[in-house]
PDB file of C-alpha atoms in Angstrom:
ATOM      1  CA  MET A   1       0.162   0.250   0.197  1.00  0.00           C
ATOM      2  CA  ASN A   2       1.141   3.610  -0.644  1.00  0.00           C
ATOM      3  CA  LYS A   3       0.730   6.895   1.050  1.00  0.00           C
ATOM      4  CA  ASN A   4      -2.748   7.285  -0.519  1.00  0.00           C
ATOM      5  CA  GLN A   5      -4.071   4.025  -0.539  1.00  0.00           C
ATOM      6  CA  VAL A   6      -3.672   3.879   3.382  1.00  0.00           C
ATOM      7  CA  LYS A   7      -4.728   7.936   3.837  1.00  0.00           C
ATOM      8  CA  ASN A   8      -8.073   6.044   2.140  1.00  0.00           C
ATOM      9  CA  PHE A   9      -8.075   3.454   4.419  1.00  0.00           C
ATOM     10  CA  VAL A  10      -7.820   4.953   7.600  1.00  0.00           C
ATOM     11  CA  LEU A  11     -10.871   7.521   6.490  1.00  0.00           C
ATOM     12  CA  ASP A  12     -12.710   4.696   4.764  1.00  0.00           C
ATOM     13  CA  HIS A  13     -12.513   3.121   8.210  1.00  0.00           C
ATOM     14  CA  ILE A  14     -11.944   5.468  11.400  1.00  0.00           C
ATOM     15  CA  ILE A  15     -15.318   4.698  13.346  1.00  0.00           C
ATOM     16  CA  GLU A  16     -13.747   0.601  13.003  1.00  0.00           C
ATOM     17  CA  ILE A  17     -10.641   1.997  13.962  1.00  0.00           C
ATOM     18  CA  LEU A  18     -11.599   4.061  17.014  1.00  0.00           C
ATOM     19  CA  LEU A  19     -13.681   1.596  17.656  1.00  0.00           C
ATOM     20  CA  ILE A  20     -11.092  -0.939  18.488  1.00  0.00           C
ATOM     21  CA  ALA A  21      -8.770   2.009  20.229  1.00  0.00           C
ATOM     22  CA  LEU A  22     -11.966   2.238  22.739  1.00  0.00           C
ATOM     23  CA  VAL A  23     -12.839  -1.691  23.813  1.00  0.00           C
ATOM     24  CA  VAL A  24      -8.884  -2.602  23.898  1.00  0.00           C
ATOM     25  CA  ILE A  25      -8.763   0.949  26.259  1.00  0.00           C
ATOM     26  CA  MET A  26     -11.471  -0.559  28.413  1.00  0.00           C
ATOM     27  CA  SER A  27     -10.585  -3.415  29.093  1.00  0.00           C
ATOM     28  CA  ILE A  28      -6.830  -2.485  30.301  1.00  0.00           C
ATOM     29  CA  VAL A  29      -8.917   0.496  32.321  1.00  0.00           C
ATOM     30  CA  SER A  30     -11.912  -1.671  33.259  1.00  0.00           C
ATOM     31  CA  ASP A  31     -12.489  -5.827  34.302  1.00  0.00           C
ATOM     32  CA  ASN A  32     -16.134  -5.699  33.911  1.00  0.00           C
ATOM     33  CA  PHE A  33     -15.684  -4.396  30.201  1.00  0.00           C
ATOM     34  CA  LEU A  34     -14.809  -7.079  28.247  1.00  0.00           C
ATOM     35  CA  THR A  35     -17.477  -9.456  29.944  1.00  0.00           C
ATOM     36  CA  VAL A  36     -19.719 -11.959  28.045  1.00  0.00           C
ATOM     37  CA  ASN A  37     -22.518 -10.617  30.304  1.00  0.00           C
ATOM     38  CA  ASN A  38     -21.612  -5.784  29.432  1.00  0.00           C
ATOM     39  CA  ILE A  39     -21.167  -7.222  25.598  1.00  0.00           C
ATOM     40  CA  LEU A  40     -24.087  -8.688  25.330  1.00  0.00           C
ATOM     41  CA  ASN A  41     -25.137  -5.546  27.642  1.00  0.00           C
ATOM     42  CA  ILE A  42     -24.222  -3.193  25.512  1.00  0.00           C
ATOM     43  CA  PHE A  43     -26.001  -5.597  22.096  1.00  0.00           C
ATOM     44  CA  ARG A  44     -29.349  -5.062  24.169  1.00  0.00           C
ATOM     45  CA  ASN A  45     -29.408  -1.345  25.374  1.00  0.00           C
ATOM     46  CA  GLN A  46     -28.135  -0.023  21.501  1.00  0.00           C
ATOM     47  CA  ALA A  47     -31.244  -2.469  20.253  1.00  0.00           C
ATOM     48  CA  LEU A  48     -34.296  -0.209  20.312  1.00  0.00           C
ATOM     49  CA  LYS A  49     -32.457   3.274  19.137  1.00  0.00           C
ATOM     50  CA  GLY A  50     -30.341   0.479  16.459  1.00  0.00           C
ATOM     51  CA  VAL A  51     -33.094  -0.194  15.195  1.00  0.00           C
ATOM     52  CA  ILE A  52     -34.804   2.813  14.067  1.00  0.00           C
ATOM     53  CA  ALA A  53     -30.492   3.894  12.920  1.00  0.00           C
ATOM     54  CA  PHE A  54     -31.199   1.120  10.469  1.00  0.00           C
ATOM     55  CA  GLY A  55     -34.181   2.296   9.244  1.00  0.00           C
ATOM     56  CA  MET A  56     -33.248   6.527   9.540  1.00  0.00           C
ATOM     57  CA  THR A  57     -29.692   5.892   7.063  1.00  0.00           C
ATOM     58  CA  LEU A  58     -32.502   4.592   4.387  1.00  0.00           C
ATOM     59  CA  VAL A  59     -34.319   8.271   4.809  1.00  0.00           C
ATOM     60  CA  ILE A  60     -31.236   9.805   5.021  1.00  0.00           C
ATOM     61  CA  ILE A  61     -28.676   8.138   2.288  1.00  0.00           C
ATOM     62  CA  SER A  62     -32.395   9.324   0.439  1.00  0.00           C
ATOM     63  CA  GLY A  63     -31.026  12.889   1.142  1.00  0.00           C
ATOM     64  CA  GLN A  64     -34.009  13.426   3.401  1.00  0.00           C
ATOM     65  CA  ILE A  65     -34.430  13.269   7.275  1.00  0.00           C
ATOM     66  CA  ASP A  66     -37.282  12.236  10.474  1.00  0.00           C
ATOM     67  CA  LEU A  67     -36.688  14.016  13.448  1.00  0.00           C
ATOM     68  CA  SER A  68     -40.681  12.610  14.646  1.00  0.00           C
ATOM     69  CA  VAL A  69     -39.029   9.152  15.039  1.00  0.00           C
ATOM     70  CA  GLY A  70     -39.402   8.583  19.438  1.00  0.00           C
ATOM     71  CA  SER A  71     -43.266  10.512  18.997  1.00  0.00           C
ATOM     72  CA  THR A  72     -43.823   6.893  16.871  1.00  0.00           C
ATOM     73  CA  VAL A  73     -42.253   5.271  19.822  1.00  0.00           C
ATOM     74  CA  ALA A  74     -44.795   7.069  21.623  1.00  0.00           C
ATOM     75  CA  LEU A  75     -47.598   6.475  20.091  1.00  0.00           C
ATOM     76  CA  ALA A  76     -47.434   2.841  19.237  1.00  0.00           C
ATOM     77  CA  GLY A  77     -46.347   2.293  22.545  1.00  0.00           C
ATOM     78  CA  VAL A  78     -49.368   3.085  23.884  1.00  0.00           C
ATOM     79  CA  ILE A  79     -51.831   1.986  21.121  1.00  0.00           C
ATOM     80  CA  VAL A  80     -51.241  -1.787  21.997  1.00  0.00           C
ATOM     81  CA  ALA A  81     -51.530  -0.900  25.606  1.00  0.00           C
ATOM     82  CA  ARG A  82     -54.414   0.705  25.290  1.00  0.00           C
ATOM     83  CA  PHE A  83     -56.167  -2.025  22.784  1.00  0.00           C
ATOM     84  CA  CYS A  84     -54.811  -4.898  25.409  1.00  0.00           C
ATOM     85  CA  ARG A  85     -56.172  -2.869  28.655  1.00  0.00           C
ATOM     86  CA  ASP A  86     -59.614  -2.499  27.161  1.00  0.00           C
ATOM     87  CA  LEU A  87     -60.874  -3.983  23.847  1.00  0.00           C
ATOM     88  CA  PRO A  88     -60.896  -7.308  25.864  1.00  0.00           C
ATOM     89  CA  GLY A  89     -63.332  -5.853  28.171  1.00  0.00           C
ATOM     90  CA  ALA A  90     -65.547  -3.677  26.615  1.00  0.00           C
ATOM     91  CA  THR A  91     -65.799  -6.045  22.461  1.00  0.00           C
ATOM     92  CA  GLY A  92     -64.808 -10.196  25.281  1.00  0.00           C
ATOM     93  CA  MET A  93     -61.798 -10.928  22.726  1.00  0.00           C
ATOM     94  CA  SER A  94     -58.561 -12.265  23.953  1.00  0.00           C
ATOM     95  CA  VAL A  95     -55.794 -10.496  24.549  1.00  0.00           C
ATOM     96  CA  THR A  96     -53.744 -11.621  22.454  1.00  0.00           C
ATOM     97  CA  MET A  97     -56.182 -11.266  19.760  1.00  0.00           C
ATOM     98  CA  ALA A  98     -55.994  -7.498  21.083  1.00  0.00           C
ATOM     99  CA  CYS A  99     -52.654  -7.086  21.278  1.00  0.00           C
ATOM    100  CA  VAL A 100     -51.856  -8.470  17.680  1.00  0.00           C
ATOM    101  CA  LEU A 101     -54.917  -5.928  16.673  1.00  0.00           C
ATOM    102  CA  GLY A 102     -52.851  -2.946  18.020  1.00  0.00           C
ATOM    103  CA  ILE A 103     -49.817  -4.571  16.629  1.00  0.00           C
ATOM    104  CA  ILE A 104     -51.040  -4.069  12.978  1.00  0.00           C
ATOM    105  CA  VAL A 105     -52.739  -0.756  14.105  1.00  0.00           C
ATOM    106  CA  SER A 106     -49.744   0.828  14.720  1.00  0.00           C
ATOM    107  CA  VAL A 107     -48.270  -0.846  11.566  1.00  0.00           C
ATOM    108  CA  ILE A 108     -50.273   0.426   9.670  1.00  0.00           C
ATOM    109  CA  VAL A 109     -50.919   4.301  11.076  1.00  0.00           C
ATOM    110  CA  ALA A 110     -46.383   3.442  10.764  1.00  0.00           C
ATOM    111  CA  ILE A 111     -47.246   3.528   7.198  1.00  0.00           C
ATOM    112  CA  ILE A 112     -49.711   5.935   5.821  1.00  0.00           C
ATOM    113  CA  MET A 113     -47.244   9.101   8.021  1.00  0.00           C
ATOM    114  CA  GLY A 114     -44.712   7.525   6.319  1.00  0.00           C
ATOM    115  CA  TYR A 115     -46.366   8.258   3.258  1.00  0.00           C
ATOM    116  CA  LEU A 116     -47.948  11.446   4.314  1.00  0.00           C
ATOM    117  CA  TYR A 117     -43.816  13.024   5.439  1.00  0.00           C
ATOM    118  CA  ALA A 118     -43.065  11.592   1.265  1.00  0.00           C
ATOM    119  CA  PHE A 119     -46.197  12.896  -0.010  1.00  0.00           C
ATOM    120  CA  ALA A 120     -45.523  16.661   1.154  1.00  0.00           C
ATOM    121  CA  GLN A 121     -41.773  16.213   0.641  1.00  0.00           C
ATOM    122  CA  HIS A 122     -42.351  15.637  -2.897  1.00  0.00           C
ATOM    123  CA  LYS A 123     -45.738  16.769  -3.677  1.00  0.00           C
ATOM    124  CA  PHE A 124     -45.657  20.785  -2.067  1.00  0.00           C
ATOM    125  CA  ASN A 125     -41.357  20.694  -2.084  1.00  0.00           C
ATOM    126  CA  MET A 126     -42.070  21.053   2.031  1.00  0.00           C
ATOM    127  CA  PRO A 127     -38.386  20.415   4.016  1.00  0.00           C
ATOM    128  CA  ALA A 128     -39.008  16.457   5.663  1.00  0.00           C
ATOM    129  CA  PHE A 129     -37.518  18.693   8.522  1.00  0.00           C
ATOM    130  CA  ILE A 130     -39.784  20.524   9.465  1.00  0.00           C
ATOM    131  CA  VAL A 131     -42.312  18.337   8.031  1.00  0.00           C
ATOM    132  CA  THR A 132     -41.620  15.431   9.910  1.00  0.00           C
ATOM    133  CA  LEU A 133     -40.720  18.241  13.144  1.00  0.00           C
ATOM    134  CA  ALA A 134     -44.208  19.035  13.545  1.00  0.00           C
ATOM    135  CA  SER A 135     -45.058  16.029  13.111  1.00  0.00           C
ATOM    136  CA  LEU A 136     -42.994  15.134  16.470  1.00  0.00           C
ATOM    137  CA  ASN A 137     -44.843  17.503  18.941  1.00  0.00           C
ATOM    138  CA  LEU A 138     -48.440  15.886  16.836  1.00  0.00           C
ATOM    139  CA  LEU A 139     -47.993  12.371  17.083  1.00  0.00           C
ATOM    140  CA  TYR A 140     -46.317  13.109  21.118  1.00  0.00           C
ATOM    141  CA  GLY A 141     -50.273  14.611  21.677  1.00  0.00           C
ATOM    142  CA  LEU A 142     -52.025  11.864  20.345  1.00  0.00           C
ATOM    143  CA  ALA A 143     -49.499   9.599  22.691  1.00  0.00           C
ATOM    144  CA  GLY A 144     -50.866  11.510  25.247  1.00  0.00           C
ATOM    145  CA  MET A 145     -54.626  11.505  24.420  1.00  0.00           C
ATOM    146  CA  ILE A 146     -54.379   8.084  23.792  1.00  0.00           C
ATOM    147  CA  CYS A 147     -52.845   6.687  27.534  1.00  0.00           C
ATOM    148  CA  GLU A 148     -54.663  10.088  29.293  1.00  0.00           C
ATOM    149  CA  GLY A 149     -51.472  11.671  30.475  1.00  0.00           C
ATOM    150  CA  PHE A 150     -50.774   7.738  32.161  1.00  0.00           C
ATOM    151  CA  PRO A 151     -48.575   5.081  31.614  1.00  0.00           C
ATOM    152  CA  ILE A 152     -51.076   2.629  30.809  1.00  0.00           C
ATOM    153  CA  ALA A 153     -48.780  -0.816  33.034  1.00  0.00           C
ATOM    154  CA  ASN A 154     -49.418  -4.615  32.771  1.00  0.00           C
ATOM    155  CA  ALA A 155     -52.042  -4.275  30.190  1.00  0.00           C
ATOM    156  CA  PHE A 156     -49.508  -6.597  27.775  1.00  0.00           C
ATOM    157  CA  PRO A 157     -49.544 -10.819  27.307  1.00  0.00           C
ATOM    158  CA  ASP A 158     -46.802 -12.801  28.272  1.00  0.00           C
ATOM    159  CA  TRP A 159     -45.430 -14.211  25.387  1.00  0.00           C
ATOM    160  CA  PHE A 160     -45.954  -9.883  23.990  1.00  0.00           C
ATOM    161  CA  LEU A 161     -43.667  -8.859  27.040  1.00  0.00           C
ATOM    162  CA  TRP A 162     -40.840 -12.092  25.906  1.00  0.00           C
ATOM    163  CA  ILE A 163     -40.133  -9.095  22.220  1.00  0.00           C
ATOM    164  CA  GLY A 164     -37.958  -7.048  25.009  1.00  0.00           C
ATOM    165  CA  THR A 165     -37.925  -9.680  28.308  1.00  0.00           C
ATOM    166  CA  GLY A 166     -36.095 -12.892  26.613  1.00  0.00           C
ATOM    167  CA  LYS A 167     -33.699 -15.127  25.775  1.00  0.00           C
ATOM    168  CA  ILE A 168     -32.255 -17.599  23.304  1.00  0.00           C
ATOM    169  CA  GLY A 169     -29.764 -19.568  25.498  1.00  0.00           C
ATOM    170  CA  ILE A 170     -27.788 -16.417  27.038  1.00  0.00           C
ATOM    171  CA  VAL A 171     -28.754 -13.885  24.027  1.00  0.00           C
ATOM    172  CA  PRO A 172     -30.813 -11.717  24.948  1.00  0.00           C
ATOM    173  CA  ILE A 173     -34.485 -10.971  21.274  1.00  0.00           C
ATOM    174  CA  PRO A 174     -33.555  -7.327  21.312  1.00  0.00           C
ATOM    175  CA  ALA A 175     -29.495  -7.938  20.500  1.00  0.00           C
ATOM    176  CA  ILE A 176     -30.865 -10.568  17.838  1.00  0.00           C
ATOM    177  CA  ILE A 177     -33.654  -8.273  16.382  1.00  0.00           C
ATOM    178  CA  LEU A 178     -30.846  -5.742  16.107  1.00  0.00           C
ATOM    179  CA  ILE A 179     -28.822  -8.117  14.306  1.00  0.00           C
ATOM    180  CA  LEU A 180     -32.130  -9.679  11.691  1.00  0.00           C
ATOM    181  CA  VAL A 181     -33.091  -5.936  10.609  1.00  0.00           C
ATOM    182  CA  PHE A 182     -28.958  -4.764   9.917  1.00  0.00           C
ATOM    183  CA  LEU A 183     -29.005  -7.809   7.957  1.00  0.00           C
ATOM    184  CA  VAL A 184     -32.271  -6.890   5.713  1.00  0.00           C
ATOM    185  CA  THR A 185     -31.124  -3.723   6.333  1.00  0.00           C
ATOM    186  CA  HIS A 186     -27.802  -4.820   3.878  1.00  0.00           C
ATOM    187  CA  PHE A 187     -29.400  -6.840   2.109  1.00  0.00           C
ATOM    188  CA  VAL A 188     -31.771  -4.717   0.383  1.00  0.00           C
ATOM    189  CA  MET A 189     -28.880  -1.462   0.420  1.00  0.00           C
ATOM    190  CA  THR A 190     -26.378  -3.627  -1.330  1.00  0.00           C
ATOM    191  CA  TYR A 191     -28.275  -6.573  -4.121  1.00  0.00           C
ATOM    192  CA  THR A 192     -32.035  -5.548  -4.424  1.00  0.00           C
ATOM    193  CA  THR A 193     -33.009  -2.213  -7.104  1.00  0.00           C
ATOM    194  CA  THR A 194     -34.885  -0.411  -4.211  1.00  0.00           C
ATOM    195  CA  GLY A 195     -31.415  -0.151  -2.762  1.00  0.00           C
ATOM    196  CA  ARG A 196     -29.555   0.987  -5.596  1.00  0.00           C
ATOM    197  CA  ALA A 197     -32.932   3.798  -6.232  1.00  0.00           C
ATOM    198  CA  VAL A 198     -32.834   5.288  -2.616  1.00  0.00           C
ATOM    199  CA  TYR A 199     -28.639   6.051  -3.603  1.00  0.00           C
ATOM    200  CA  ALA A 200     -29.836   7.408  -6.923  1.00  0.00           C
ATOM    201  CA  VAL A 201     -32.252   9.255  -5.005  1.00  0.00           C
ATOM    202  CA  GLY A 202     -30.039  10.347  -2.662  1.00  0.00           C
ATOM    203  CA  GLY A 203     -27.397  11.766  -5.230  1.00  0.00           C
ATOM    204  CA  ASN A 204     -29.355  13.475  -7.412  1.00  0.00           C
ATOM    205  CA  PRO A 205     -33.617  12.669  -7.786  1.00  0.00           C
ATOM    206  CA  GLU A 206     -33.581  14.729 -10.832  1.00  0.00           C
ATOM    207  CA  SER A 207     -30.863  12.004 -12.531  1.00  0.00           C
ATOM    208  CA  ALA A 208     -32.874   8.876 -10.914  1.00  0.00           C
ATOM    209  CA  ARG A 209     -35.884  10.711 -12.184  1.00  0.00           C
ATOM    210  CA  LEU A 210     -34.855  10.521 -16.082  1.00  0.00           C
ATOM    211  CA  SER A 211     -33.261   7.298 -15.318  1.00  0.00           C
ATOM    212  CA  GLY A 212     -36.181   5.800 -15.055  1.00  0.00           C
ATOM    213  CA  ILE A 213     -36.335   5.556 -10.941  1.00  0.00           C
ATOM    214  CA  ASN A 214     -40.043   6.476  -9.187  1.00  0.00           C
ATOM    215  CA  VAL A 215     -38.679   9.078  -7.072  1.00  0.00           C
ATOM    216  CA  PHE A 216     -41.600   9.334  -5.184  1.00  0.00           C
ATOM    217  CA  LYS A 217     -42.228   5.653  -4.446  1.00  0.00           C
ATOM    218  CA  THR A 218     -38.551   5.567  -3.169  1.00  0.00           C
ATOM    219  CA  LYS A 219     -38.952   8.311  -1.187  1.00  0.00           C
ATOM    220  CA  ILE A 220     -42.047   6.140   0.380  1.00  0.00           C
ATOM    221  CA  ILE A 221     -40.223   3.250   1.560  1.00  0.00           C
ATOM    222  CA  ALA A 222     -37.078   4.778   3.039  1.00  0.00           C
ATOM    223  CA  PHE A 223     -39.815   7.307   5.226  1.00  0.00           C
ATOM    224  CA  ALA A 224     -42.064   4.107   6.124  1.00  0.00           C
ATOM    225  CA  SER A 225     -39.425   2.043   6.854  1.00  0.00           C
ATOM    226  CA  VAL A 226     -38.146   4.000   9.375  1.00  0.00           C
ATOM    227  CA  GLN A 227     -41.287   4.072  10.746  1.00  0.00           C
ATOM    228  CA  VAL A 228     -41.869   0.543  10.368  1.00  0.00           C
ATOM    229  CA  MET A 229     -39.208  -0.215  12.885  1.00  0.00           C
ATOM    230  CA  CYS A 230     -39.674   2.909  14.823  1.00  0.00           C
ATOM    231  CA  VAL A 231     -43.041   0.800  16.099  1.00  0.00           C
ATOM    232  CA  LEU A 232     -40.367  -2.261  16.133  1.00  0.00           C
ATOM    233  CA  ALA A 233     -38.800  -0.217  17.895  1.00  0.00           C
ATOM    234  CA  ALA A 234     -41.693   0.533  20.692  1.00  0.00           C
ATOM    235  CA  PHE A 235     -42.760  -2.533  20.901  1.00  0.00           C
ATOM    236  CA  MET A 236     -39.548  -3.500  22.727  1.00  0.00           C
ATOM    237  CA  HIS A 237     -39.647  -0.547  24.937  1.00  0.00           C
ATOM    238  CA  SER A 238     -42.911  -1.481  26.242  1.00  0.00           C
ATOM    239  CA  ALA A 239     -42.438  -4.672  26.559  1.00  0.00           C
ATOM    240  CA  GLN A 240     -39.076  -3.804  28.541  1.00  0.00           C
ATOM    241  CA  VAL A 241     -40.955  -2.037  31.043  1.00  0.00           C
ATOM    242  CA  ALA A 242     -44.517  -3.963  30.806  1.00  0.00           C
ATOM    243  CA  SER A 243     -46.317  -0.660  29.858  1.00  0.00           C
ATOM    244  CA  GLY A 244     -46.839   1.767  27.420  1.00  0.00           C
ATOM    245  CA  SER A 245     -46.808   5.660  27.816  1.00  0.00           C
ATOM    246  CA  TYR A 246     -46.193   9.508  25.857  1.00  0.00           C
ATOM    247  CA  SER A 247     -42.762   9.932  27.119  1.00  0.00           C
ATOM    248  CA  PHE A 248     -40.898   6.919  25.230  1.00  0.00           C
ATOM    249  CA  GLY A 249     -39.006   7.828  22.698  1.00  0.00           C
ATOM    250  CA  ARG A 250     -38.109  11.447  23.721  1.00  0.00           C
ATOM    251  CA  GLY A 251     -35.397  13.222  22.251  1.00  0.00           C
ATOM    252  CA  TRP A 252     -34.013   9.113  20.475  1.00  0.00           C
ATOM    253  CA  GLU A 253     -33.772  11.224  17.339  1.00  0.00           C
ATOM    254  CA  VAL A 254     -30.279  12.791  18.444  1.00  0.00           C
ATOM    255  CA  ASP A 255     -29.596   9.679  19.549  1.00  0.00           C
ATOM    256  CA  VAL A 256     -30.594   7.652  16.264  1.00  0.00           C
ATOM    257  CA  VAL A 257     -29.169  10.249  14.126  1.00  0.00           C
ATOM    258  CA  SER A 258     -25.789  10.783  15.851  1.00  0.00           C
ATOM    259  CA  ALA A 259     -25.405   7.046  15.155  1.00  0.00           C
ATOM    260  CA  VAL A 260     -26.297   6.836  11.577  1.00  0.00           C
ATOM    261  CA  VAL A 261     -23.784  10.119  10.932  1.00  0.00           C
ATOM    262  CA  ILE A 262     -20.665   8.477  12.722  1.00  0.00           C
ATOM    263  CA  GLY A 263     -21.068   5.638  10.830  1.00  0.00           C
ATOM    264  CA  GLY A 264     -19.946   7.763   7.746  1.00  0.00           C
ATOM    265  CA  THR A 265     -23.213   7.837   6.388  1.00  0.00           C
ATOM    266  CA  SER A 266     -24.487  11.599   4.542  1.00  0.00           C
ATOM    267  CA  MET A 267     -26.521  14.155   5.585  1.00  0.00           C
ATOM    268  CA  ALA A 268     -26.836  15.433   2.212  1.00  0.00           C
ATOM    269  CA  GLY A 269     -27.371  12.583   0.771  1.00  0.00           C
ATOM    270  CA  GLY A 270     -26.200   9.605  -1.746  1.00  0.00           C
ATOM    271  CA  ILE A 271     -23.764   7.643   0.565  1.00  0.00           C
ATOM    272  CA  GLY A 272     -24.012   6.026   3.671  1.00  0.00           C
ATOM    273  CA  LYS A 273     -24.119   2.178   4.366  1.00  0.00           C
ATOM    274  CA  PRO A 274     -26.084  -0.443   6.614  1.00  0.00           C
ATOM    275  CA  TRP A 275     -22.650  -1.931   8.164  1.00  0.00           C
ATOM    276  CA  GLY A 276     -21.656   1.517   9.467  1.00  0.00           C
ATOM    277  CA  THR A 277     -24.427   2.854  10.888  1.00  0.00           C
ATOM    278  CA  LEU A 278     -23.476  -0.533  12.834  1.00  0.00           C
ATOM    279  CA  MET A 279     -20.333   0.287  13.787  1.00  0.00           C
ATOM    280  CA  GLY A 280     -21.930   3.370  14.537  1.00  0.00           C
ATOM    281  CA  ILE A 281     -24.480   1.765  16.746  1.00  0.00           C
ATOM    282  CA  LEU A 282     -22.135   0.222  18.759  1.00  0.00           C
ATOM    283  CA  PHE A 283     -19.726   3.154  19.413  1.00  0.00           C
ATOM    284  CA  MET A 284     -22.260   5.138  20.880  1.00  0.00           C
ATOM    285  CA  GLY A 285     -23.277   2.000  22.899  1.00  0.00           C
ATOM    286  CA  VAL A 286     -19.465   1.637  23.805  1.00  0.00           C
ATOM    287  CA  VAL A 287     -19.041   4.766  24.962  1.00  0.00           C
ATOM    288  CA  VAL A 288     -22.420   5.393  26.815  1.00  0.00           C
ATOM    289  CA  ASN A 289     -21.476   2.059  28.870  1.00  0.00           C
ATOM    290  CA  SER A 290     -17.414   3.410  29.428  1.00  0.00           C
ATOM    291  CA  MET A 291     -18.636   6.234  30.967  1.00  0.00           C
ATOM    292  CA  THR A 292     -21.345   3.862  33.529  1.00  0.00           C
ATOM    293  CA  LEU A 293     -18.567   1.646  34.701  1.00  0.00           C
ATOM    294  CA  LEU A 294     -15.910   4.538  34.652  1.00  0.00           C
ATOM    295  CA  ASN A 295     -18.510   6.297  36.932  1.00  0.00           C
ATOM    296  CA  VAL A 296     -19.090   9.705  34.384  1.00  0.00           C
ATOM    297  CA  GLY A 297     -21.712  11.793  35.085  1.00  0.00           C
ATOM    298  CA  VAL A 298     -25.001  11.723  33.362  1.00  0.00           C
ATOM    299  CA  TYR A 299     -24.822  15.339  32.155  1.00  0.00           C
ATOM    300  CA  ALA A 300     -20.700  15.069  31.439  1.00  0.00           C
ATOM    301  CA  GLN A 301     -22.462  11.925  29.606  1.00  0.00           C
ATOM    302  CA  TYR A 302     -24.179  14.469  27.073  1.00  0.00           C
ATOM    303  CA  VAL A 303     -21.272  17.094  27.071  1.00  0.00           C
ATOM    304  CA  VAL A 304     -19.275  13.266  25.649  1.00  0.00           C
ATOM    305  CA  ARG A 305     -22.357  12.358  23.168  1.00  0.00           C
ATOM    306  CA  GLY A 306     -22.774  16.238  21.696  1.00  0.00           C
ATOM    307  CA  LEU A 307     -18.591  16.585  20.736  1.00  0.00           C
ATOM    308  CA  ILE A 308     -19.241  13.109  19.281  1.00  0.00           C
ATOM    309  CA  MET A 309     -21.485  14.665  16.994  1.00  0.00           C
ATOM    310  CA  CYS A 310     -19.709  17.041  15.852  1.00  0.00           C
ATOM    311  CA  PHE A 311     -16.523  14.845  15.717  1.00  0.00           C
ATOM    312  CA  ALA A 312     -18.237  12.744  12.991  1.00  0.00           C
ATOM    313  CA  VAL A 313     -19.615  15.465  10.528  1.00  0.00           C
ATOM    314  CA  LEU A 314     -16.229  16.809  11.000  1.00  0.00           C
ATOM    315  CA  MET A 315     -14.867  13.717  10.287  1.00  0.00           C
ATOM    316  CA  ALA A 316     -17.486  13.096   7.324  1.00  0.00           C
ATOM    317  CA  THR A 317     -16.899  16.525   5.820  1.00  0.00           C
ATOM    318  CA  PHE A 318     -12.757  15.895   5.582  1.00  0.00           C
ATOM    319  CA  GLN A 319     -13.462  12.246   4.385  1.00  0.00           C
ATOM    320  CA  ALA A 320     -15.339  14.768   1.523  1.00  0.00           C
ATOM    321  CA  LYS A 321     -12.597  17.275   0.360  1.00  0.00           C
ATOM    322  CA  ALA A 322      -9.627  14.317   1.045  1.00  0.00           C
ATOM    323  CA  LYS A 323     -11.478  12.607  -1.823  1.00  0.00           C
ATOM    324  CA  ALA A 324     -12.794  15.246  -4.200  1.00  0.00           C
TER     325      ALA A 324
END
């Protein structure tokens, strides 16, 4: 390898290099870090925001953004909880049937929201930032109305709780779901025409249109994907705490976007990989876990997260200039 090849390799794999370095340092500093239980805890803790991050990867690669992801988590959780609590008594159906119906309704609502975001952005040229920011408050309000301002607790059937608290062997179910979502996203973005269309639309929408790509349909797929991933995260979160609340998911959009950007996805669109997002998710998870093990204060942790986000944006800018 010559000097330029080495430089390009380092730039292309900077997050992997930093992650390995952090793991090595923490394994030396803390005896509790490099244990099976702690590693599994990192995967489990990152699974909720991680599955959303893979959906967000599609949205950002397509040149858009979705800031309503946290409120979708809240809304989906309270919809299922309210169905489980109220429908059996009102209709005589089983809790299982009520839960399944709540799941179906939540997914349908998510797909409709994804369609509306794409419609507003594509047909009326409204910035996705504004549309989804407005929806953030709207959906939180709806979630609060559905649960009447109070958590709906202990309404779910046992099999639903297994989604958030169960294990296969020693591996938590949320960690398995995270890996499965990564594999599906990687396959779609690497080997399918849908994935290629997302890249093309994010790179240059007009060129994509002239190439025969349905730009509107591609945006619908991207927005609907992240919304459905939010619903999946909501199910896992509600199952872990055995309740649904309008406060769930608040502020998650910052961590989700951070993981995607840290993983190398360009906010300008057209550039990014699910593998990079996975590395971003794990890097953020290791950082948070490390600060917890080192007893770093919660406010200092917010400062560190903000600095990491700034660093990721600077690195992306530097990479673009270096390869130009």
